[in-house]
Each structure stands twice: as structure tokens, then as C-alpha cells.
Short mmCIF file of C-alpha atoms in Angstrom, two decimals:
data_model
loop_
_atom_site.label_atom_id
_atom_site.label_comp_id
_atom_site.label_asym_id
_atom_site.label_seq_id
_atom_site.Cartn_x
_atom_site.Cartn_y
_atom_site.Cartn_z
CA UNK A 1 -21.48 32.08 -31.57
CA UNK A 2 -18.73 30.04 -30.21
CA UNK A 3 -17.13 27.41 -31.66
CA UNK A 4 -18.31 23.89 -30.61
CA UNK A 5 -15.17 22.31 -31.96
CA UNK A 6 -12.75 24.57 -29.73
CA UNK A 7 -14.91 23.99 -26.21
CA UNK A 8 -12.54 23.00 -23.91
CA UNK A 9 -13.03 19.41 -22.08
CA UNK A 10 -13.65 19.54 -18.48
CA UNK A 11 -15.45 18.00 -15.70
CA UNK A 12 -18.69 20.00 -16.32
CA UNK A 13 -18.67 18.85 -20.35
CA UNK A 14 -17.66 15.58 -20.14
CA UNK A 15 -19.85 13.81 -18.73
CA UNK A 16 -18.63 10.52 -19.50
CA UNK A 17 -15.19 11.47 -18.34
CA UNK A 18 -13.26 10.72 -21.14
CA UNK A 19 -10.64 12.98 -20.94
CA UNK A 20 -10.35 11.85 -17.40
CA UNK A 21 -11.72 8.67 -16.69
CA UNK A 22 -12.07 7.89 -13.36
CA UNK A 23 -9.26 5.58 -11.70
CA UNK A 24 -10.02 2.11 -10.71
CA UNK A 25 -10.92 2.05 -6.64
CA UNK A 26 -8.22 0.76 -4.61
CA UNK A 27 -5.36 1.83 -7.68
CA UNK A 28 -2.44 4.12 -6.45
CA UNK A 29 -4.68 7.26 -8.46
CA UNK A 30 -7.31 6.63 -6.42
CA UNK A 31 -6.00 6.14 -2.84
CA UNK A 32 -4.07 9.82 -3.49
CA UNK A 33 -7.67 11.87 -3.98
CA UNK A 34 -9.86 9.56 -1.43
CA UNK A 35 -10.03 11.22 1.77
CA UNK A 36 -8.21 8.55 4.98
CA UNK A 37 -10.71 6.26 6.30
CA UNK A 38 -10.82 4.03 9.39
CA UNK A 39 -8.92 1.42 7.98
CA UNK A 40 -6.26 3.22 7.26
CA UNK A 41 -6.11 4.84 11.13
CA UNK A 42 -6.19 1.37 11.99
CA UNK A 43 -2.49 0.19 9.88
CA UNK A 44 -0.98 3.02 12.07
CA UNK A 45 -3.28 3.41 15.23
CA UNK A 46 -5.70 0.47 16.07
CA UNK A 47 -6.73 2.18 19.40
CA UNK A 48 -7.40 5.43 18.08
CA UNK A 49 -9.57 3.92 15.56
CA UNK A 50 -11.35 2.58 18.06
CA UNK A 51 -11.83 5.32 19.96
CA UNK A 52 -12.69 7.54 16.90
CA UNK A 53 -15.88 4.78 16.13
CA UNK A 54 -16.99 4.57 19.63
CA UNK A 55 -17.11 8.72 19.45
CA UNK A 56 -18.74 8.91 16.29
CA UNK A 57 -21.34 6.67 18.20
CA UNK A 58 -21.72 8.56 20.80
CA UNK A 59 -21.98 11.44 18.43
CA UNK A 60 -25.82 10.18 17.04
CA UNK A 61 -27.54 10.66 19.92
CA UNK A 62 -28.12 14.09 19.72
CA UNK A 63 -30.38 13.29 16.77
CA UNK A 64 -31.48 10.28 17.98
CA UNK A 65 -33.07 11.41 21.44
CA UNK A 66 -36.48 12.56 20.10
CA UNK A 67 -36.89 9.06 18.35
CA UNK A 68 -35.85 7.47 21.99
CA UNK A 69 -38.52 9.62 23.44
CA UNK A 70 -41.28 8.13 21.05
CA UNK A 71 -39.93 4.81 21.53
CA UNK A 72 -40.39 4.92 24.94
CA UNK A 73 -43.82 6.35 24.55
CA UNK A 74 -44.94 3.31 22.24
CA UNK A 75 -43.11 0.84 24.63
CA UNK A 76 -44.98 2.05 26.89
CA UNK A 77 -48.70 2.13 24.93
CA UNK A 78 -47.78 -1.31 24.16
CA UNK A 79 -47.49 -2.44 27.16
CA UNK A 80 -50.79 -0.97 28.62
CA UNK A 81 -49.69 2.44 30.48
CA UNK A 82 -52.04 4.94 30.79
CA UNK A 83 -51.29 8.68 30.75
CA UNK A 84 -48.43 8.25 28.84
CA UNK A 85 -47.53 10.60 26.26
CA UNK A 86 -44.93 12.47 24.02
CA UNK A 87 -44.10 15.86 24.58
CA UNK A 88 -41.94 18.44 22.99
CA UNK A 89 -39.44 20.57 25.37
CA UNK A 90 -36.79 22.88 23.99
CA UNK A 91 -37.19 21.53 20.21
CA UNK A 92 -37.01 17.89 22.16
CA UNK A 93 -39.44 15.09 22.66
CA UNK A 94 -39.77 13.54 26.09
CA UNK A 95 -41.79 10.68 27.39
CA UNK A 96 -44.00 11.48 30.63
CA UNK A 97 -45.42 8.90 32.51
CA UNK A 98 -47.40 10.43 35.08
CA UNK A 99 -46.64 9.25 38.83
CA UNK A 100 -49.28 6.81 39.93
CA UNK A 101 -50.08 5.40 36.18
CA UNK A 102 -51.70 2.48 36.15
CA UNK A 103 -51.60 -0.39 33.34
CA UNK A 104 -55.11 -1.32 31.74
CA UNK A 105 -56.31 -4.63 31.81
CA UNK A 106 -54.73 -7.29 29.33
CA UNK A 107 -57.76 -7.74 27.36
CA UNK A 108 -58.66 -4.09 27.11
CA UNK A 109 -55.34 -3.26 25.34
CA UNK A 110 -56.48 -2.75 21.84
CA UNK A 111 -53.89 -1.20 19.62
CA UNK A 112 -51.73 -3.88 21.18
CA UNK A 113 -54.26 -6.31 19.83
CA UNK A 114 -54.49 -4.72 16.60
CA UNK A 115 -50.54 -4.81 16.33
CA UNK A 116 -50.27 -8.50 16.92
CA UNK A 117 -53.21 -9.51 14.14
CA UNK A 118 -51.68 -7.22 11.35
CA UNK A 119 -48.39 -9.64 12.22
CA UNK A 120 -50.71 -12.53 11.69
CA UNK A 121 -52.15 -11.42 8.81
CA UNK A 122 -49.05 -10.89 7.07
CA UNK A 123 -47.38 -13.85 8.25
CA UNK A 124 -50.49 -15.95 7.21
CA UNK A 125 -47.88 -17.32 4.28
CA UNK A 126 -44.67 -18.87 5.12
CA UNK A 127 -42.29 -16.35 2.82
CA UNK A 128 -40.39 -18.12 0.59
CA UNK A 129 -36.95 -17.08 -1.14
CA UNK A 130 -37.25 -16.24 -5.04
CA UNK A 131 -33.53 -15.95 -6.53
CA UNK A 132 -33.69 -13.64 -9.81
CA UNK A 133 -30.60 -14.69 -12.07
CA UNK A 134 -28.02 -12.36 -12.99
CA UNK A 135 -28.56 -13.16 -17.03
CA UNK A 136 -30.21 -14.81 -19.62
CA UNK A 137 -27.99 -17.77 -19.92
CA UNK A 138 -29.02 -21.47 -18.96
CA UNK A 139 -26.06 -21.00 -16.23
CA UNK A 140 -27.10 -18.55 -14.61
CA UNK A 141 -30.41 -19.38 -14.38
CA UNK A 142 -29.42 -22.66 -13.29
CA UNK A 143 -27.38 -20.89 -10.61
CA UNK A 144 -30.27 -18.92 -9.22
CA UNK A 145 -32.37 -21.76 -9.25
CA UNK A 146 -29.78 -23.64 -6.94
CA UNK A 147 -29.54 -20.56 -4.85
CA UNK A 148 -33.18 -20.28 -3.22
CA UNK A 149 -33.60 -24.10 -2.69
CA UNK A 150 -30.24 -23.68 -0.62
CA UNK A 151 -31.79 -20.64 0.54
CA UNK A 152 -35.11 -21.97 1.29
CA UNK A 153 -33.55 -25.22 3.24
CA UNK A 154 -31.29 -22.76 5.22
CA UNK A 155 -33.57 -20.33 6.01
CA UNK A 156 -35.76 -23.51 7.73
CA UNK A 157 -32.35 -24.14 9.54
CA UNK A 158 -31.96 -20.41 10.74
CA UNK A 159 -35.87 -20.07 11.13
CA UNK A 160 -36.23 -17.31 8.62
CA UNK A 161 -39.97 -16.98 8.85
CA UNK A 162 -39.99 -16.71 12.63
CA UNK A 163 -36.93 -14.28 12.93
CA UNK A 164 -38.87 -12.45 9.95
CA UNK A 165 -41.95 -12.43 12.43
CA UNK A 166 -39.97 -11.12 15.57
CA UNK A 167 -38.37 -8.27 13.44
CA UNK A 168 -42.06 -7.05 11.96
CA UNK A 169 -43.02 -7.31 15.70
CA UNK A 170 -40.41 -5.16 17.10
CA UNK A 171 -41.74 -2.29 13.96
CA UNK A 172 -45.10 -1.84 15.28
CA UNK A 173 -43.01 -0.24 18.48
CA UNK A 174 -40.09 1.54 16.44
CA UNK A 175 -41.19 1.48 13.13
CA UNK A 176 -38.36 -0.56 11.85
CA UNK A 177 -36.82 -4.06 12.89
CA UNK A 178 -33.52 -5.44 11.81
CA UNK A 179 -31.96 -8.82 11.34
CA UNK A 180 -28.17 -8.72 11.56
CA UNK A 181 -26.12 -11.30 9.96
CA UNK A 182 -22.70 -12.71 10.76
CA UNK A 183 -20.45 -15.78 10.82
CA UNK A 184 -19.63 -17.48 14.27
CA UNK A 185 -16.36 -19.03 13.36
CA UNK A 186 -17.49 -21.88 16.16
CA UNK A 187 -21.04 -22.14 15.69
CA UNK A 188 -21.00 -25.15 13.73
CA UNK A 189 -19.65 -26.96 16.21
CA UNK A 190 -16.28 -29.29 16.54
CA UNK A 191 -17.09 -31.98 14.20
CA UNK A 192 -15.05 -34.40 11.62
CA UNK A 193 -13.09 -32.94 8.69
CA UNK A 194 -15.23 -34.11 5.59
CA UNK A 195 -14.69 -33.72 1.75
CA UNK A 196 -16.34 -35.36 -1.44
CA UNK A 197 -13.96 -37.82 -2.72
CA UNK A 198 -13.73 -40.97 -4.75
CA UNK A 199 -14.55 -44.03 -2.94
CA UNK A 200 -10.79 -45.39 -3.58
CA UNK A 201 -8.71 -42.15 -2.94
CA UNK A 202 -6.30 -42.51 -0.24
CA UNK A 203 -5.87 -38.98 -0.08
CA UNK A 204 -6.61 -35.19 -0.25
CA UNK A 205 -4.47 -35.14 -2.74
CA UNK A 206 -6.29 -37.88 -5.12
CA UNK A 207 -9.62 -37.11 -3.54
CA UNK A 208 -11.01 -35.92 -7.06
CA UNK A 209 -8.50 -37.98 -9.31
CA UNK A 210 -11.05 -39.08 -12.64
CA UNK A 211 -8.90 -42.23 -13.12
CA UNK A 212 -10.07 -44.11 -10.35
CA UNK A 213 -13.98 -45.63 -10.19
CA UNK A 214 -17.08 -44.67 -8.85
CA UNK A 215 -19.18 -41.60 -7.86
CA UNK A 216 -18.12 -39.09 -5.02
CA UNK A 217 -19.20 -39.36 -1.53
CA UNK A 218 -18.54 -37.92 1.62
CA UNK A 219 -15.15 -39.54 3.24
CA UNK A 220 -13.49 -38.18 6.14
CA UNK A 221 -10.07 -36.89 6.59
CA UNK A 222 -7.39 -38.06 9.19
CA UNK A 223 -4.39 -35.72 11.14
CA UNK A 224 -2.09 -37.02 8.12
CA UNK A 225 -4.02 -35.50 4.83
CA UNK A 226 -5.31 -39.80 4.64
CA UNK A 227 -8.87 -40.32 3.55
CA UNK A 228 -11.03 -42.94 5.67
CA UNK A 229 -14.34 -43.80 5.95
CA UNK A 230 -14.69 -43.76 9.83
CA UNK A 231 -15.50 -40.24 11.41
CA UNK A 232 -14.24 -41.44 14.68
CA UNK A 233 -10.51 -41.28 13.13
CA UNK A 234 -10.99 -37.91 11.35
CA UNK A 235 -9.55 -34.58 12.18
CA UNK A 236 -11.99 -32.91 13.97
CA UNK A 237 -12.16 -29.35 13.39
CA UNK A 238 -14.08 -26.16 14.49
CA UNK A 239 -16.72 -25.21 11.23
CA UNK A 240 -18.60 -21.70 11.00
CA UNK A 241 -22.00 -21.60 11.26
CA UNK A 242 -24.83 -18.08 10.09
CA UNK A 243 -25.84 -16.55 13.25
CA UNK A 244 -28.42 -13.80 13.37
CA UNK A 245 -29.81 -11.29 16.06
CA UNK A 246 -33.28 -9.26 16.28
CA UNK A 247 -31.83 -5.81 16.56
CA UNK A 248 -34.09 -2.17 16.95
CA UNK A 249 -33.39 1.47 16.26
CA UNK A 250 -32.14 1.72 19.35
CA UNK A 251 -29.22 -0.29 17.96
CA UNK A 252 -28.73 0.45 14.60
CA UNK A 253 -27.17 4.06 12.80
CA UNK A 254 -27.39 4.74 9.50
CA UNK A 255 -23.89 6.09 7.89
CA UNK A 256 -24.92 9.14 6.90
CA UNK A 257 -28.00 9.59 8.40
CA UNK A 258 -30.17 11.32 6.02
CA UNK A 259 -31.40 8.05 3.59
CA UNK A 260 -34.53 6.31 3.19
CA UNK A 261 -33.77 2.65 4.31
CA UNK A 262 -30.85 0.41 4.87
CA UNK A 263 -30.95 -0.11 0.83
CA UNK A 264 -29.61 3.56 0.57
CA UNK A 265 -26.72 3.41 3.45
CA UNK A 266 -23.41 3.89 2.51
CA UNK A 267 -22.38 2.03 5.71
CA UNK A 268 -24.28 0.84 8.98
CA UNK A 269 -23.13 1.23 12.67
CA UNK A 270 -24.39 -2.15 15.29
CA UNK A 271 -23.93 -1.57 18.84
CA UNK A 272 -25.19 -4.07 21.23
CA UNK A 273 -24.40 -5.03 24.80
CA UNK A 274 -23.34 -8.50 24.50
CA UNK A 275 -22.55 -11.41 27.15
CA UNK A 276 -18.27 -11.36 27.94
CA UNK A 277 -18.60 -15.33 26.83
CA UNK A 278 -20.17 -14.88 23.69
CA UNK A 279 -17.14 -12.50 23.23
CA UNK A 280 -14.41 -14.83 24.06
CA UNK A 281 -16.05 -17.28 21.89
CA UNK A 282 -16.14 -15.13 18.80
CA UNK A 283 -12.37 -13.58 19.84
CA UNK A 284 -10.15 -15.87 21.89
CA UNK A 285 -7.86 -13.43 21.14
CA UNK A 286 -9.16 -11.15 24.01
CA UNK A 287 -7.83 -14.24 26.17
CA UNK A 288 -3.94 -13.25 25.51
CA UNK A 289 -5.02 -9.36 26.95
CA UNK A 290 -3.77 -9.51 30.80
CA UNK A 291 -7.05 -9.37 33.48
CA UNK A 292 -6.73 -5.58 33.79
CA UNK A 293 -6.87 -4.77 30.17
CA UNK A 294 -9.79 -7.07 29.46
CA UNK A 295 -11.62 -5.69 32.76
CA UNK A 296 -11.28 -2.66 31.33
CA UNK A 297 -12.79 -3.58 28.09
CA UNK A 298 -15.74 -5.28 30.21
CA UNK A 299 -16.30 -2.27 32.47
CA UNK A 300 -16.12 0.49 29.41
CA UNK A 301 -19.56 2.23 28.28
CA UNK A 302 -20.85 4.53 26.11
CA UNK A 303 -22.80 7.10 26.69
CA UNK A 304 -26.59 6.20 27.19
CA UNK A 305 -25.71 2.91 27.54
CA UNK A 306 -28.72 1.75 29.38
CA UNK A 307 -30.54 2.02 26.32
CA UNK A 308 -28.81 -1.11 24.60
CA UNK A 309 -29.47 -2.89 27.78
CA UNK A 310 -31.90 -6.50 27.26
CA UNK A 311 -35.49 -5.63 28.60
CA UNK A 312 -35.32 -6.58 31.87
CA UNK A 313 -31.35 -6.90 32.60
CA UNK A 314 -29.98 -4.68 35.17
CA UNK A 315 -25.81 -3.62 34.03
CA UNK A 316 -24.23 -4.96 37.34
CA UNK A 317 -20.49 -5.20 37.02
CA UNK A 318 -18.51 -7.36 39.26
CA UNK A 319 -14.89 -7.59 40.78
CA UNK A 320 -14.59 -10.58 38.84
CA UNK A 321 -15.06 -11.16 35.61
CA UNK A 322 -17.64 -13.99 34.43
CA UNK A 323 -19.25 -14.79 31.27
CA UNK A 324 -22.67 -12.84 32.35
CA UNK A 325 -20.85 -9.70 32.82
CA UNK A 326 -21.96 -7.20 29.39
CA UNK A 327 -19.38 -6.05 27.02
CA UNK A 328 -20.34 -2.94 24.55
CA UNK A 329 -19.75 -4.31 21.13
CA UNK A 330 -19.98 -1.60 18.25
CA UNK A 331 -19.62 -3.13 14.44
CA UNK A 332 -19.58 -1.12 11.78
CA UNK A 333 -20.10 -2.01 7.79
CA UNK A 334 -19.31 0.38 4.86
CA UNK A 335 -20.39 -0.74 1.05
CA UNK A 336 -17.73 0.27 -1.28
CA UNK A 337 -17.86 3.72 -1.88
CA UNK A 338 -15.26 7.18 -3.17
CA UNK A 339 -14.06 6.43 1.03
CA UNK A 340 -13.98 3.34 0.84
CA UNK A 341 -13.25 1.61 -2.00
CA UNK A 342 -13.34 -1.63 -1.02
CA UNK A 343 -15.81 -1.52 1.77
CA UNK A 344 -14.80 -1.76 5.14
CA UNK A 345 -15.82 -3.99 8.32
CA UNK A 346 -14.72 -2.70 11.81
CA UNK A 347 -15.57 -4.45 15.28
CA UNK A 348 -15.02 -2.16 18.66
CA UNK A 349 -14.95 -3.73 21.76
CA UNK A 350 -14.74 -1.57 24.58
CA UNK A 351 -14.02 1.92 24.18
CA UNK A 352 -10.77 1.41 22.98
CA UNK A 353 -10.15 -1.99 21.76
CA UNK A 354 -10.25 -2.72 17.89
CA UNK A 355 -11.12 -6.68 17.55
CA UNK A 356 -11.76 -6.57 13.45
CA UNK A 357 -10.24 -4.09 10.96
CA UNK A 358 -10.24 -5.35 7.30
CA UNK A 359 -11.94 -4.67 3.75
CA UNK A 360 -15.37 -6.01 3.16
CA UNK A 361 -15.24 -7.54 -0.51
CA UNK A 362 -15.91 -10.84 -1.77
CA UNK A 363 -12.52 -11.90 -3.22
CA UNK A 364 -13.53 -14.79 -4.66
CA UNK A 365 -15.72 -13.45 -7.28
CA UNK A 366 -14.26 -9.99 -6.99
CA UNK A 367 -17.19 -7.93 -6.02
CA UNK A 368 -18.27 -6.27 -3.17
CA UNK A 369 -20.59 -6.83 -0.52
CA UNK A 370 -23.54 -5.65 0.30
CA UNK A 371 -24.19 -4.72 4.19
CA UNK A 372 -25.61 -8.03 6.15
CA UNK A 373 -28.59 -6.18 7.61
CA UNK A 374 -31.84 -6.07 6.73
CA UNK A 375 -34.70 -3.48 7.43
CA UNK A 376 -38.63 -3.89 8.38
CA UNK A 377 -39.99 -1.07 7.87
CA UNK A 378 -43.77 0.09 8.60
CA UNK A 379 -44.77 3.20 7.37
CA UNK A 380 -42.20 5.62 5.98
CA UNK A 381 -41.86 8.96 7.23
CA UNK A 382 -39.76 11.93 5.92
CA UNK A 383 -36.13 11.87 6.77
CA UNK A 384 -36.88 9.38 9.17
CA UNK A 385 -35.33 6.17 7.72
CA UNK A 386 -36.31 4.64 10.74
CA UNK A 387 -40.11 4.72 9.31
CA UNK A 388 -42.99 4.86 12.07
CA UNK A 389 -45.09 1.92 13.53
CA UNK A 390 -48.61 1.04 14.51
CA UNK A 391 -48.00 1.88 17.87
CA UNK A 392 -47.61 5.05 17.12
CA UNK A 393 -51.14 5.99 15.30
CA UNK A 394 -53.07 3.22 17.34
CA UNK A 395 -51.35 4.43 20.67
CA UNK A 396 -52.94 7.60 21.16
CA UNK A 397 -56.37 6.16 21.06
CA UNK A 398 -55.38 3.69 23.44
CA UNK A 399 -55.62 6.84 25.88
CA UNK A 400 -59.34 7.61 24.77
CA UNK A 401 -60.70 3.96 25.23
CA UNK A 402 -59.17 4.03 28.92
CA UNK A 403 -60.78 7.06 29.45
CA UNK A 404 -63.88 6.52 28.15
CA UNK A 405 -63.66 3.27 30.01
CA UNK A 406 -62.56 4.72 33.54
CA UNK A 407 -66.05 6.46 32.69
CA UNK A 408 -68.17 3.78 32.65
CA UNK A 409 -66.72 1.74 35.36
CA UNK A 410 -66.70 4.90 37.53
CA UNK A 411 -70.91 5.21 36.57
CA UNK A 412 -71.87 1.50 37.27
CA UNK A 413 -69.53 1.60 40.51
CA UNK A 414 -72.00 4.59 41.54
CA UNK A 415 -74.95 2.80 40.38
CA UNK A 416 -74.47 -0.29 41.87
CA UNK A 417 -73.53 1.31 45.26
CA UNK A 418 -76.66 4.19 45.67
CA UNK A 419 -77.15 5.53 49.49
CA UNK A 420 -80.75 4.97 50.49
CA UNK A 421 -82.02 7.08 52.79
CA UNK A 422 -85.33 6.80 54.83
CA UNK A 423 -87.36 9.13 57.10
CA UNK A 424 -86.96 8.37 60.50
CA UNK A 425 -90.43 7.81 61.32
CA UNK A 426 -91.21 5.63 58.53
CA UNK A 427 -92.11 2.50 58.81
CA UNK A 428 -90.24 1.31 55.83
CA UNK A 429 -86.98 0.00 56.32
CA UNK A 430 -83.77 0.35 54.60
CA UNK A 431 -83.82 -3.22 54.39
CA UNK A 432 -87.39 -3.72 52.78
CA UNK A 433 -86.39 -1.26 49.76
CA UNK A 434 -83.07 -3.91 48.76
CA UNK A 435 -85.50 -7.02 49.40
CA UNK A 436 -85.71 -8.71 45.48
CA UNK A 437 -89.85 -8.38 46.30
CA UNK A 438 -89.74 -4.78 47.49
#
């Protein structure tokens, strides 16, 4: 029997890695093992790392085809098609819509009706933020406290329960909805510079000075650091505001692919088609580019890009650039992980244009931060972290009902309209057998 005393330490028996303890992410240890991530392409090669997220994109749809198929087949359901279904070709699904299809009437749609009461049924309660605290300490619970009634007053400002509502809605059809979250460094609008300050400060500088009287208040700031009381002579200023979007699957990639939810991501890829003014209001910077470079940012697509195209909104590109023209925005979030030790947040604009390259960690508080998306998920379904909707299982019997329904209309049609015939010598008339008296 060996000797437990002579084992030798290793990886396999030490489990708690004494002997080798792991290095702290982000030391000089640790960036020497970690395999080179996008932000480090980007210190020596911002438009490769562009180019190398917009293929990696392009890369998913291989997988992602057979969902787009079902998608379409539930879009359609939903919307009262009839004929419509998924098929499977070459270890592929594909959506046939036969030629001629016809839509059913509104009110005869009823696994779209069913959809839209399971919505009301959940949403029968306004949901209401419930802030766990991090300890046991009066602080902290203090703290969380604080946090939902600023979370329940902000999420009235952003209309939580409503967005909350849209992204169940857009399930039923996908399986999943998102809400993506980000800062609009204008959104708040361009409004007075205001602190809390002392009602005597004359400054920024004495603004919290305990020597002089009274309780803080709000008091403005003027061009020269001054404090007054009139917001017509403050700085004004640009202030950030929370922005959110309804997103789908057809919009959102999990990093890797093979996880449950959003909760189990190591990172998330966004790409939307988004108006060219909402893009030079987020990046003026794209205004220094000369007309040719940003025209080709405007006119670059990825592949499939139809399918990130608004319901309804044709891609027409002009000569000229305007702010209606679409611009192929691709963001992409990674939680700190062995690649990326301090997270990561990337924004592609383009095909070849990196707008955003920097760590995503709260440096505040030191910590890091979690990805601002979250998931509404149905029904989960086996390495589908997509989930599946309503649409799906109430779809199909959509198909029945108009069938069984083209059935009965076709019988009372025939019924309603019988031939009468009558011998030709008899002295009953076609007339006399429609008469109400016979």
C-alpha cells in the first residue's frame, strides 16, 4: 500500500489548489495562460476585431436556420395563415406556405386568442421589484430596501410592466423574449448642471462644507464651478438616461451556444438593424469618418440580414445618406470568465468598424457585471436555450379548426343553395316549392 504521506501534489489531488493557487484574473500570471481575446485584437487591430465579431455572427446561422424556419411557421399561425407548416429537408426545417393560402377570419384565430389571455392572465398583477440584501447587517438591508423603491419608481419611468408584457408576447411566437439594456449618453436630455449643496455655499468646492447652516438642497452650477439658485444661469449639460429595446431570437446568440438561459451565458451577441440617426446620436464620433467611409458603414450587411429587418420595413439604401437609412449594429457582452477576466463589451458597426472596445466591470465597487439582458422564456426545451412558445403547440391545431371549419361552411353553402328540379309537365312550379307557404 502506498504511502499517503509521499503522494505527490498535483492538479488531480489538490483540489483546493494549494500548491498552486490560481492567479488573480487580470495579474501578469494570468494574462500569460489565458488564451487572446477580442480586446486584445482590438489594442493592435480595431478593424480586424471587427471583422472577426461580425464573422463569428455570421457563423450562427448554420445552427440557427431550423429555429428561423419554426419562427416563421408560428409567425405565420399567429397571424392566421392556413396551410402553413414546418417541414424537415436534408436534416433542415423549412417553412411552406402553400401558393394561394388564405388567412382565417380574425375572430376564428384561436391559438392566437389563447396566446394573448395567458399574457393577461399573467400580467393580471403589476410585478413589482423585491431587492434581497447581500447580508445580515442593518446596512445592507437598509441598502436593498433603498434599491427596489428606486427600482420600483424607475421601472414606472421605463414602463417595466409593459416592456415585461411585450417581451412575454413576443415568447408565445419564439419561445423567448428579451429586454436589452443600455445607457444613451444623451437620453436625458440637455438640462442644468445640479448638485446637493448647502444653501450658503458659493461653490463646488464648499458645496458639502459642515460649517456652514442648513440642510442640503438642490442648487445649480454656473460655467465658473459658482453655485446659484437660478437654472437659467447654470451649465447646461448632456445627462444619460436607461434605454431599453424588445429584442427576439432572431437577434440574440448565446456565447457558447449550448446553455439553458441567458443566466448560464458566458457572453451574449445583439445584432439589430438600427436607424443611421440613432447611431450618430449614440457615436458622434462616426461624424469625424469622411462620407465614403461612413456610407460604407451604412451600406454593409451581414449575411441574412433581412431577418433583423422591423416587420414591415423594406432595406432601401439611398445615394444619400439620411437618418432613416439602417445601419447593422452587432454588440457583444462577455461576464468575466478564464478569457476574459474582466468581462468584455464590444460594439460593431458595419462590417468593419469597431465603435466600443473596453472591459465590462464595475470599478467602483470592484466587481463585475452581469450581462444587461434579460430572458422570457416559455417552455424549455433540450439544448434549445431559446425555449419553445404557445404558438408552437396551439399552432398546429389552428390547421384542424380551419379545416374542420372550411367543412362546415362548404355543407351549409350547399345546403342553402340546392338545385330544384321539376318535371316538365308538372304543374308545379319551381317557384311554388321556394314560396314560405309551399
Amino acid at each position: 500500500m502506498a504511502d499517503i504521506g509521499s503522494q505527490r501534489f498535483d492538479d488531480n489531488n489538490d483540489p483546493s489548489n494549494v500548491v498552486n493557487p490560481v492567479q488573480a484574473a487580470g495579474s501578469e500570471q494570468d494574462s500569460k495562460k489565458r488564451r487572446k481575446n477580442l480586446l486584445d485584437l482590438a489594442k493592435k487591430d480595431r478593424k480586424k476585431a471587427a471583422v472577426k465579431m461580425v464573422q463569428e455572427w455570421d457563423g450562427t446561422h448554420k445552427y440557427m436556420s431550423s429555429l428561423f424556419a419554426q419562427w416563421k411557421t408560428n409567425r405565420a399561425r399567429f397571424a392566421g395563415w392556413t396551410g402553413v407548416r414546418c417541414v424537415k429537408v436534408k436534416d433542415e426545417k423549412v417553412c411552406v406556405i402553400p401558393i394561394g393560402a388564405t388567412q382565417m377570419f380574425g375572430g376564428m384565430n384561436k391559438a392566437a386568442r389563447l396566446t394573448r389571455r395567458i399574457t393577461s392572465q399573467i400580467f393580471s398583477d403589476k410585478p413589482l421589484p423585491d431587492v434581497e440584501p447581500e447580508g445580515n447587517s442593518d446596512d445592507e438591508s437598509d441598502q436593498a430596501e433603498f434599491t427596489s423603491r428606486v427600482l420600483t419608481i424607475l421601472g414606472d419611468d421605463l414602463d417595466n410592466t409593459g416592456t415585461a408584457r411585450d417581451a412575454f408576447d413576443r415568447a408565445h411566437i419564439y419561445g423567448s423574449g428579451f429586454r436589452h439594456w443600455w445607457v444613451d449618453p444623451r437620453g436625458g436630455g440637455h438640462r442644468p448642471m445640479q448638485i446637493f449643496a448647502k444653501p450658503f455655499a458659493q461653490s463646488v468646492q464648499d458645496a458639502l462644507d459642515e460649517n456652514l447652516p442648513g440642510d442640503l438642497t438642490i442648487r445649480y452650477v454656473r460655467k465658473d464651478g459658482s453655485l446659484t439658485d437660478e437654472p437659467k444661469e447654470a451649465r447646461r449639460k448632456w445627462l444619460p438616461k436607461l434605454q431599453r429595446e424588445i429584442l427576439t431570437g432572431k437577434h440574440i446568440r448565446f456565447i457558447p451556444q449550448q446553455v439553458r438561459d441567458v443566466d448560464d451565458a458566458d457572453g451574449m451577441m445583439v445584432g439589430a438593424m438600427v436607424p443611421y440617426g440613432t447611431v450618430k446620436h449614440i457615436f458622434p464620433k462616426i461624424l469625424e469618418l469622411s462620407e465614403e467611409r461612413r456610407k460604407e458603414i451604412v451600406t454593409a450587411r451581414p449575411h441574412h440580414a433581412r431577418d433583423l429587418l422591423p416587420i414591415g420595413r423594406q432595406d432601401r439604401l439611398s445615394d444619400e445618406l439620411n437618418d432613416d437609412n439602417l445601419v447593422f449594429v452587432l454588440t457583444r457582452y462577455h461576464r468575466s470568465n478564464p478569457d476574459y477576466p474582466r468581462g468584455a463589451h464590444l460594439i460593431a458597426l458595419g462590417e468593419d468598424f469597431l465603435a466600443h472596445a473596453d472591459e465590462w466591470w464595475d470599478e467602483e465597487n470592484d466587481k463585475p457585471l452581469d450581462i444587461p439582458i434579460d430572458q422570457f422564456k416559455q417552455m424549455d426545451e433540450e439544448d434549445n436555450p431559446y425555449g419553445i412558445g404557445m404558438m408552437e403547440l396551439l399552432g398546429s391545431a389552428n390547421e384542424i379548426r380551419a379545416s374542420i371549419l372550411g367543412t362546415l361552411l362548404e355543407y351549409m353553402a350547399k345546403f342553402s343553395n340546392l338545385k330544384t328540379f321539376v318535371p316538365f309537365l308538372s304543374p308545379v312550379q319551381a317557384q311554388q316549392l321556394q314560396s314560405p307557404t309551399g
